[in-house]
Amino acid sequence: MGDVKDTLAEREKIHGDYRQVAAVAQSIKDALDCHQDKFSPAQRESLDQIATKMARIVCGDPNIIDHWLDIEGYARLVRKILEEQK
């Protein structure tokens, strides 16, 4: 099993510096906070996850397909819930 330092170093190459990612993600989430009362828990969580993925794209390598796939996945989860409610 690898050392966590190795994992973190590898992730930094893909996602960027964690401090920068955190700052960008929190800025996006702060912008959403004033509207939280209109979202369901699932919608809020998906938006939080999407904000983190967006920050990783901005601060890291934007050509990592998994970043985009994850955003699509979180959006699809909410879409599925909304379709089931109809």
PDB file of N, CA and C in Angstrom:
ATOM      1  N   MET A   1       0.840  -1.172   0.000  1.00  0.00           N
ATOM      2  CA  MET A   1       0.000   0.000   0.000  1.00  0.00           C
ATOM      3  C   MET A   1       0.888   1.239   0.000  1.00  0.00           C
ATOM      4  N   GLY A   2       0.524   2.228  -0.811  1.00  0.00           N
ATOM      5  CA  GLY A   2       1.333   3.433  -0.926  1.00  0.00           C
ATOM      6  C   GLY A   2       1.150   4.382   0.240  1.00  0.00           C
ATOM      7  N   ASP A   3       2.090   5.240   0.375  1.00  0.00           N
ATOM      8  CA  ASP A   3       2.045   6.276   1.406  1.00  0.00           C
ATOM      9  C   ASP A   3       1.056   7.354   0.988  1.00  0.00           C
ATOM     10  N   VAL A   4       0.343   7.916   1.945  1.00  0.00           N
ATOM     11  CA  VAL A   4      -0.630   8.956   1.644  1.00  0.00           C
ATOM     12  C   VAL A   4       0.049  10.169   1.005  1.00  0.00           C
ATOM     13  N   LYS A   5       1.319  10.403   1.308  1.00  0.00           N
ATOM     14  CA  LYS A   5       2.056  11.511   0.691  1.00  0.00           C
ATOM     15  C   LYS A   5       2.127  11.338  -0.820  1.00  0.00           C
ATOM     16  N   ASP A   6       2.326  10.108  -1.251  1.00  0.00           N
ATOM     17  CA  ASP A   6       2.379   9.819  -2.691  1.00  0.00           C
ATOM     18  C   ASP A   6       1.021  10.094  -3.346  1.00  0.00           C
ATOM     19  N   THR A   7      -0.030   9.672  -2.678  1.00  0.00           N
ATOM     20  CA  THR A   7      -1.382   9.899  -3.199  1.00  0.00           C
ATOM     21  C   THR A   7      -1.671  11.387  -3.299  1.00  0.00           C
ATOM     22  N   LEU A   8      -1.338  12.137  -2.246  1.00  0.00           N
ATOM     23  CA  LEU A   8      -1.589  13.576  -2.249  1.00  0.00           C
ATOM     24  C   LEU A   8      -0.784  14.284  -3.331  1.00  0.00           C
ATOM     25  N   ALA A   9       0.450  13.867  -3.535  1.00  0.00           N
ATOM     26  CA  ALA A   9       1.279  14.470  -4.573  1.00  0.00           C
ATOM     27  C   ALA A   9       0.691  14.206  -5.958  1.00  0.00           C
ATOM     28  N   GLU A  10       0.196  12.998  -6.158  1.00  0.00           N
ATOM     29  CA  GLU A  10      -0.411  12.648  -7.442  1.00  0.00           C
ATOM     30  C   GLU A  10      -1.698  13.437  -7.662  1.00  0.00           C
ATOM     31  N   ARG A  11      -2.513  13.552  -6.619  1.00  0.00           N
ATOM     32  CA  ARG A  11      -3.769  14.304  -6.722  1.00  0.00           C
ATOM     33  C   ARG A  11      -3.517  15.782  -6.999  1.00  0.00           C
ATOM     34  N   GLU A  12      -2.462  16.328  -6.420  1.00  0.00           N
ATOM     35  CA  GLU A  12      -2.155  17.742  -6.641  1.00  0.00           C
ATOM     36  C   GLU A  12      -1.843  18.010  -8.110  1.00  0.00           C
ATOM     37  N   LYS A  13      -1.238  17.052  -8.777  1.00  0.00           N
ATOM     38  CA  LYS A  13      -0.958  17.207 -10.199  1.00  0.00           C
ATOM     39  C   LYS A  13      -2.251  17.304 -11.006  1.00  0.00           C
ATOM     40  N   ILE A  14      -3.270  16.588 -10.564  1.00  0.00           N
ATOM     41  CA  ILE A  14      -4.540  16.538 -11.283  1.00  0.00           C
ATOM     42  C   ILE A  14      -5.474  17.668 -10.851  1.00  0.00           C
ATOM     43  N   HIS A  15      -5.562  17.893  -9.531  1.00  0.00           N
ATOM     44  CA  HIS A  15      -6.551  18.826  -8.977  1.00  0.00           C
ATOM     45  C   HIS A  15      -5.999  20.208  -8.678  1.00  0.00           C
ATOM     46  N   GLY A  16      -4.699  20.352  -8.577  1.00  0.00           N
ATOM     47  CA  GLY A  16      -4.108  21.632  -8.198  1.00  0.00           C
ATOM     48  C   GLY A  16      -3.855  21.702  -6.700  1.00  0.00           C
ATOM     49  N   ASP A  17      -3.319  22.817  -6.266  1.00  0.00           N
ATOM     50  CA  ASP A  17      -3.009  23.031  -4.858  1.00  0.00           C
ATOM     51  C   ASP A  17      -4.296  23.040  -4.037  1.00  0.00           C
ATOM     52  N   TYR A  18      -4.330  22.256  -2.983  1.00  0.00           N
ATOM     53  CA  TYR A  18      -5.547  22.100  -2.192  1.00  0.00           C
ATOM     54  C   TYR A  18      -6.043  23.427  -1.630  1.00  0.00           C
ATOM     55  N   ARG A  19      -5.144  24.292  -1.219  1.00  0.00           N
ATOM     56  CA  ARG A  19      -5.562  25.586  -0.666  1.00  0.00           C
ATOM     57  C   ARG A  19      -6.303  26.412  -1.715  1.00  0.00           C
ATOM     58  N   GLN A  20      -5.811  26.386  -2.933  1.00  0.00           N
ATOM     59  CA  GLN A  20      -6.479  27.123  -4.011  1.00  0.00           C
ATOM     60  C   GLN A  20      -7.825  26.498  -4.352  1.00  0.00           C
ATOM     61  N   VAL A  21      -7.852  25.175  -4.434  1.00  0.00           N
ATOM     62  CA  VAL A  21      -9.102  24.475  -4.725  1.00  0.00           C
ATOM     63  C   VAL A  21     -10.137  24.804  -3.660  1.00  0.00           C
ATOM     64  N   ALA A  22      -9.722  24.764  -2.393  1.00  0.00           N
ATOM     65  CA  ALA A  22     -10.642  25.061  -1.295  1.00  0.00           C
ATOM     66  C   ALA A  22     -11.168  26.485  -1.386  1.00  0.00           C
ATOM     67  N   ALA A  23     -10.302  27.433  -1.690  1.00  0.00           N
ATOM     68  CA  ALA A  23     -10.720  28.833  -1.778  1.00  0.00           C
ATOM     69  C   ALA A  23     -11.721  29.040  -2.915  1.00  0.00           C
ATOM     70  N   VAL A  24     -11.455  28.454  -4.073  1.00  0.00           N
ATOM     71  CA  VAL A  24     -12.364  28.605  -5.212  1.00  0.00           C
ATOM     72  C   VAL A  24     -13.695  27.907  -4.920  1.00  0.00           C
ATOM     73  N   ALA A  25     -13.635  26.695  -4.400  1.00  0.00           N
ATOM     74  CA  ALA A  25     -14.857  25.950  -4.091  1.00  0.00           C
ATOM     75  C   ALA A  25     -15.713  26.704  -3.077  1.00  0.00           C
ATOM     76  N   GLN A  26     -15.087  27.238  -2.045  1.00  0.00           N
ATOM     77  CA  GLN A  26     -15.845  27.966  -1.030  1.00  0.00           C
ATOM     78  C   GLN A  26     -16.448  29.249  -1.592  1.00  0.00           C
ATOM     79  N   SER A  27     -15.762  29.897  -2.512  1.00  0.00           N
ATOM     80  CA  SER A  27     -16.321  31.092  -3.159  1.00  0.00           C
ATOM     81  C   SER A  27     -17.581  30.751  -3.944  1.00  0.00           C
ATOM     82  N   ILE A  28     -17.534  29.652  -4.676  1.00  0.00           N
ATOM     83  CA  ILE A  28     -18.709  29.216  -5.442  1.00  0.00           C
ATOM     84  C   ILE A  28     -19.845  28.866  -4.484  1.00  0.00           C
ATOM     85  N   LYS A  29     -19.522  28.115  -3.437  1.00  0.00           N
ATOM     86  CA  LYS A  29     -20.548  27.708  -2.470  1.00  0.00           C
ATOM     87  C   LYS A  29     -21.130  28.909  -1.737  1.00  0.00           C
ATOM     88  N   ASP A  30     -20.298  29.901  -1.437  1.00  0.00           N
ATOM     89  CA  ASP A  30     -20.797  31.119  -0.793  1.00  0.00           C
ATOM     90  C   ASP A  30     -21.821  31.824  -1.689  1.00  0.00           C
ATOM     91  N   ALA A  31     -21.560  31.825  -2.994  1.00  0.00           N
ATOM     92  CA  ALA A  31     -22.487  32.462  -3.927  1.00  0.00           C
ATOM     93  C   ALA A  31     -23.837  31.739  -3.951  1.00  0.00           C
ATOM     94  N   LEU A  32     -23.823  30.448  -3.688  1.00  0.00           N
ATOM     95  CA  LEU A  32     -25.058  29.659  -3.687  1.00  0.00           C
ATOM     96  C   LEU A  32     -25.802  29.740  -2.357  1.00  0.00           C
ATOM     97  N   ASP A  33     -25.098  30.063  -1.294  1.00  0.00           N
ATOM     98  CA  ASP A  33     -25.678  30.020   0.053  1.00  0.00           C
ATOM     99  C   ASP A  33     -26.915  30.880   0.223  1.00  0.00           C
ATOM    100  N   CYS A  34     -26.962  32.025  -0.411  1.00  0.00           N
ATOM    101  CA  CYS A  34     -28.105  32.921  -0.211  1.00  0.00           C
ATOM    102  C   CYS A  34     -29.383  32.362  -0.816  1.00  0.00           C
ATOM    103  N   HIS A  35     -29.287  31.294  -1.572  1.00  0.00           N
ATOM    104  CA  HIS A  35     -30.458  30.691  -2.201  1.00  0.00           C
ATOM    105  C   HIS A  35     -30.745  29.293  -1.666  1.00  0.00           C
ATOM    106  N   GLN A  36     -30.085  28.900  -0.579  1.00  0.00           N
ATOM    107  CA  GLN A  36     -30.184  27.520  -0.095  1.00  0.00           C
ATOM    108  C   GLN A  36     -31.592  27.070   0.217  1.00  0.00           C
ATOM    109  N   ASP A  37     -32.450  27.970   0.657  1.00  0.00           N
ATOM    110  CA  ASP A  37     -33.786  27.569   1.072  1.00  0.00           C
ATOM    111  C   ASP A  37     -34.652  27.055  -0.078  1.00  0.00           C
ATOM    112  N   LYS A  38     -34.252  27.294  -1.301  1.00  0.00           N
ATOM    113  CA  LYS A  38     -35.059  26.831  -2.434  1.00  0.00           C
ATOM    114  C   LYS A  38     -34.641  25.445  -2.933  1.00  0.00           C
ATOM    115  N   PHE A  39     -33.533  24.903  -2.399  1.00  0.00           N
ATOM    116  CA  PHE A  39     -33.021  23.615  -2.860  1.00  0.00           C
ATOM    117  C   PHE A  39     -33.330  22.499  -1.870  1.00  0.00           C
ATOM    118  N   SER A  40     -33.590  21.321  -2.408  1.00  0.00           N
ATOM    119  CA  SER A  40     -33.724  20.127  -1.563  1.00  0.00           C
ATOM    120  C   SER A  40     -32.335  19.732  -1.066  1.00  0.00           C
ATOM    121  N   PRO A  41     -32.263  18.867  -0.049  1.00  0.00           N
ATOM    122  CA  PRO A  41     -30.940  18.400   0.395  1.00  0.00           C
ATOM    123  C   PRO A  41     -30.130  17.769  -0.741  1.00  0.00           C
ATOM    124  N   ALA A  42     -30.771  16.995  -1.597  1.00  0.00           N
ATOM    125  CA  ALA A  42     -30.055  16.364  -2.718  1.00  0.00           C
ATOM    126  C   ALA A  42     -29.535  17.406  -3.699  1.00  0.00           C
ATOM    127  N   GLN A  43     -30.334  18.428  -3.963  1.00  0.00           N
ATOM    128  CA  GLN A  43     -29.894  19.498  -4.862  1.00  0.00           C
ATOM    129  C   GLN A  43     -28.733  20.269  -4.248  1.00  0.00           C
ATOM    130  N   ARG A  44     -28.824  20.579  -2.953  1.00  0.00           N
ATOM    131  CA  ARG A  44     -27.727  21.304  -2.293  1.00  0.00           C
ATOM    132  C   ARG A  44     -26.445  20.487  -2.326  1.00  0.00           C
ATOM    133  N   GLU A  45     -26.561  19.192  -2.033  1.00  0.00           N
ATOM    134  CA  GLU A  45     -25.368  18.343  -2.028  1.00  0.00           C
ATOM    135  C   GLU A  45     -24.759  18.245  -3.418  1.00  0.00           C
ATOM    136  N   SER A  46     -25.597  18.080  -4.427  1.00  0.00           N
ATOM    137  CA  SER A  46     -25.073  18.012  -5.794  1.00  0.00           C
ATOM    138  C   SER A  46     -24.394  19.320  -6.172  1.00  0.00           C
ATOM    139  N   LEU A  47     -25.004  20.438  -5.813  1.00  0.00           N
ATOM    140  CA  LEU A  47     -24.372  21.729  -6.101  1.00  0.00           C
ATOM    141  C   LEU A  47     -23.041  21.874  -5.364  1.00  0.00           C
ATOM    142  N   ASP A  48     -22.975  21.412  -4.120  1.00  0.00           N
ATOM    143  CA  ASP A  48     -21.703  21.447  -3.372  1.00  0.00           C
ATOM    144  C   ASP A  48     -20.639  20.609  -4.074  1.00  0.00           C
ATOM    145  N   GLN A  49     -21.021  19.417  -4.478  1.00  0.00           N
ATOM    146  CA  GLN A  49     -20.064  18.533  -5.150  1.00  0.00           C
ATOM    147  C   GLN A  49     -19.631  19.119  -6.495  1.00  0.00           C
ATOM    148  N   ILE A  50     -20.587  19.673  -7.229  1.00  0.00           N
ATOM    149  CA  ILE A  50     -20.267  20.293  -8.516  1.00  0.00           C
ATOM    150  C   ILE A  50     -19.328  21.483  -8.313  1.00  0.00           C
ATOM    151  N   ALA A  51     -19.555  22.261  -7.250  1.00  0.00           N
ATOM    152  CA  ALA A  51     -18.667  23.397  -6.953  1.00  0.00           C
ATOM    153  C   ALA A  51     -17.238  22.916  -6.714  1.00  0.00           C
ATOM    154  N   THR A  52     -17.097  21.829  -5.981  1.00  0.00           N
ATOM    155  CA  THR A  52     -15.758  21.273  -5.737  1.00  0.00           C
ATOM    156  C   THR A  52     -15.125  20.799  -7.040  1.00  0.00           C
ATOM    157  N   LYS A  53     -15.913  20.135  -7.870  1.00  0.00           N
ATOM    158  CA  LYS A  53     -15.389  19.667  -9.160  1.00  0.00           C
ATOM    159  C   LYS A  53     -15.001  20.848 -10.046  1.00  0.00           C
ATOM    160  N   MET A  54     -15.806  21.901 -10.029  1.00  0.00           N
ATOM    161  CA  MET A  54     -15.470  23.100 -10.807  1.00  0.00           C
ATOM    162  C   MET A  54     -14.156  23.703 -10.318  1.00  0.00           C
ATOM    163  N   ALA A  55     -13.973  23.754  -9.015  1.00  0.00           N
ATOM    164  CA  ALA A  55     -12.733  24.300  -8.456  1.00  0.00           C
ATOM    165  C   ALA A  55     -11.533  23.470  -8.886  1.00  0.00           C
ATOM    166  N   ARG A  56     -11.689  22.156  -8.931  1.00  0.00           N
ATOM    167  CA  ARG A  56     -10.595  21.295  -9.377  1.00  0.00           C
ATOM    168  C   ARG A  56     -10.271  21.535 -10.844  1.00  0.00           C
ATOM    169  N   ILE A  57     -11.292  21.797 -11.643  1.00  0.00           N
ATOM    170  CA  ILE A  57     -11.069  22.103 -13.060  1.00  0.00           C
ATOM    171  C   ILE A  57     -10.317  23.423 -13.195  1.00  0.00           C
ATOM    172  N   VAL A  58     -10.753  24.426 -12.436  1.00  0.00           N
ATOM    173  CA  VAL A  58     -10.143  25.753 -12.503  1.00  0.00           C
ATOM    174  C   VAL A  58      -8.691  25.726 -12.020  1.00  0.00           C
ATOM    175  N   CYS A  59      -8.433  25.022 -10.926  1.00  0.00           N
ATOM    176  CA  CYS A  59      -7.104  25.031 -10.293  1.00  0.00           C
ATOM    177  C   CYS A  59      -6.176  23.939 -10.795  1.00  0.00           C
ATOM    178  N   GLY A  60      -6.745  22.912 -11.376  1.00  0.00           N
ATOM    179  CA  GLY A  60      -5.935  21.779 -11.810  1.00  0.00           C
ATOM    180  C   GLY A  60      -5.953  21.610 -13.310  1.00  0.00           C
ATOM    181  N   ASP A  61      -5.980  20.371 -13.729  1.00  0.00           N
ATOM    182  CA  ASP A  61      -5.954  20.039 -15.151  1.00  0.00           C
ATOM    183  C   ASP A  61      -7.387  19.967 -15.683  1.00  0.00           C
ATOM    184  N   PRO A  62      -7.792  20.908 -16.534  1.00  0.00           N
ATOM    185  CA  PRO A  62      -9.165  20.914 -17.038  1.00  0.00           C
ATOM    186  C   PRO A  62      -9.450  19.820 -18.058  1.00  0.00           C
ATOM    187  N   ASN A  63      -8.430  19.076 -18.444  1.00  0.00           N
ATOM    188  CA  ASN A  63      -8.598  18.037 -19.454  1.00  0.00           C
ATOM    189  C   ASN A  63      -8.804  16.647 -18.859  1.00  0.00           C
ATOM    190  N   ILE A  64      -8.998  16.581 -17.541  1.00  0.00           N
ATOM    191  CA  ILE A  64      -9.275  15.296 -16.896  1.00  0.00           C
ATOM    192  C   ILE A  64     -10.760  14.983 -17.096  1.00  0.00           C
ATOM    193  N   ILE A  65     -11.041  13.963 -17.857  1.00  0.00           N
ATOM    194  CA  ILE A  65     -12.420  13.619 -18.203  1.00  0.00           C
ATOM    195  C   ILE A  65     -13.251  13.329 -16.963  1.00  0.00           C
ATOM    196  N   ASP A  66     -12.659  12.704 -15.959  1.00  0.00           N
ATOM    197  CA  ASP A  66     -13.416  12.358 -14.752  1.00  0.00           C
ATOM    198  C   ASP A  66     -14.020  13.577 -14.060  1.00  0.00           C
ATOM    199  N   HIS A  67     -13.356  14.732 -14.122  1.00  0.00           N
ATOM    200  CA  HIS A  67     -13.946  15.940 -13.534  1.00  0.00           C
ATOM    201  C   HIS A  67     -15.305  16.218 -14.171  1.00  0.00           C
ATOM    202  N   TRP A  68     -15.345  16.174 -15.465  1.00  0.00           N
ATOM    203  CA  TRP A  68     -16.560  16.478 -16.218  1.00  0.00           C
ATOM    204  C   TRP A  68     -17.604  15.383 -16.037  1.00  0.00           C
ATOM    205  N   LEU A  69     -17.164  14.159 -15.989  1.00  0.00           N
ATOM    206  CA  LEU A  69     -18.069  13.036 -15.770  1.00  0.00           C
ATOM    207  C   LEU A  69     -18.713  13.123 -14.394  1.00  0.00           C
ATOM    208  N   ASP A  70     -17.941  13.513 -13.389  1.00  0.00           N
ATOM    209  CA  ASP A  70     -18.488  13.662 -12.041  1.00  0.00           C
ATOM    210  C   ASP A  70     -19.556  14.742 -11.998  1.00  0.00           C
ATOM    211  N   ILE A  71     -19.314  15.880 -12.662  1.00  0.00           N
ATOM    212  CA  ILE A  71     -20.313  16.950 -12.708  1.00  0.00           C
ATOM    213  C   ILE A  71     -21.595  16.430 -13.365  1.00  0.00           C
ATOM    214  N   GLU A  72     -21.429  15.735 -14.468  1.00  0.00           N
ATOM    215  CA  GLU A  72     -22.586  15.155 -15.154  1.00  0.00           C
ATOM    216  C   GLU A  72     -23.332  14.187 -14.230  1.00  0.00           C
ATOM    217  N   GLY A  73     -22.591  13.401 -13.490  1.00  0.00           N
ATOM    218  CA  GLY A  73     -23.204  12.423 -12.589  1.00  0.00           C
ATOM    219  C   GLY A  73     -24.018  13.065 -11.484  1.00  0.00           C
ATOM    220  N   TYR A  74     -23.473  14.116 -10.853  1.00  0.00           N
ATOM    221  CA  TYR A  74     -24.220  14.795  -9.788  1.00  0.00           C
ATOM    222  C   TYR A  74     -25.472  15.469 -10.330  1.00  0.00           C
ATOM    223  N   ALA A  75     -25.387  16.036 -11.514  1.00  0.00           N
ATOM    224  CA  ALA A  75     -26.567  16.637 -12.137  1.00  0.00           C
ATOM    225  C   ALA A  75     -27.595  15.560 -12.490  1.00  0.00           C
ATOM    226  N   ARG A  76     -27.136  14.444 -12.966  1.00  0.00           N
ATOM    227  CA  ARG A  76     -28.044  13.368 -13.346  1.00  0.00           C
ATOM    228  C   ARG A  76     -28.771  12.791 -12.131  1.00  0.00           C
ATOM    229  N   LEU A  77     -28.086  12.730 -10.981  1.00  0.00           N
ATOM    230  CA  LEU A  77     -28.744  12.243  -9.770  1.00  0.00           C
ATOM    231  C   LEU A  77     -29.944  13.118  -9.412  1.00  0.00           C
ATOM    232  N   VAL A  78     -29.767  14.431  -9.495  1.00  0.00           N
ATOM    233  CA  VAL A  78     -30.882  15.338  -9.199  1.00  0.00           C
ATOM    234  C   VAL A  78     -31.971  15.188 -10.259  1.00  0.00           C
ATOM    235  N   ARG A  79     -31.568  15.110 -11.498  1.00  0.00           N
ATOM    236  CA  ARG A  79     -32.549  14.939 -12.574  1.00  0.00           C
ATOM    237  C   ARG A  79     -33.403  13.692 -12.344  1.00  0.00           C
ATOM    238  N   LYS A  80     -32.765  12.606 -11.949  1.00  0.00           N
ATOM    239  CA  LYS A  80     -33.481  11.347 -11.705  1.00  0.00           C
ATOM    240  C   LYS A  80     -34.516  11.530 -10.598  1.00  0.00           C
ATOM    241  N   ILE A  81     -34.120  12.185  -9.530  1.00  0.00           N
ATOM    242  CA  ILE A  81     -35.040  12.431  -8.416  1.00  0.00           C
ATOM    243  C   ILE A  81     -36.221  13.273  -8.887  1.00  0.00           C
ATOM    244  N   LEU A  82     -35.943  14.326  -9.639  1.00  0.00           N
ATOM    245  CA  LEU A  82     -37.022  15.198 -10.133  1.00  0.00           C
ATOM    246  C   LEU A  82     -37.972  14.464 -11.064  1.00  0.00           C
ATOM    247  N   GLU A  83     -37.416  13.605 -11.904  1.00  0.00           N
ATOM    248  CA  GLU A  83     -38.269  12.823 -12.813  1.00  0.00           C
ATOM    249  C   GLU A  83     -39.134  11.842 -12.042  1.00  0.00           C
ATOM    250  N   GLU A  84     -38.588  11.253 -10.970  1.00  0.00           N
ATOM    251  CA  GLU A  84     -39.357  10.316 -10.161  1.00  0.00           C
ATOM    252  C   GLU A  84     -40.488  11.014  -9.418  1.00  0.00           C
ATOM    253  N   GLN A  85     -40.327  12.285  -9.122  1.00  0.00           N
ATOM    254  CA  GLN A  85     -41.342  13.038  -8.378  1.00  0.00           C
ATOM    255  C   GLN A  85     -42.518  13.466  -9.247  1.00  0.00           C
ATOM    256  N   LYS A  86     -42.365  13.397 -10.548  1.00  0.00           N
ATOM    257  CA  LYS A  86     -43.455  13.799 -11.464  1.00  0.00           C
ATOM    258  C   LYS A  86     -44.490  12.726 -11.576  1.00  0.00           C
TER     259      LYS A  86
END
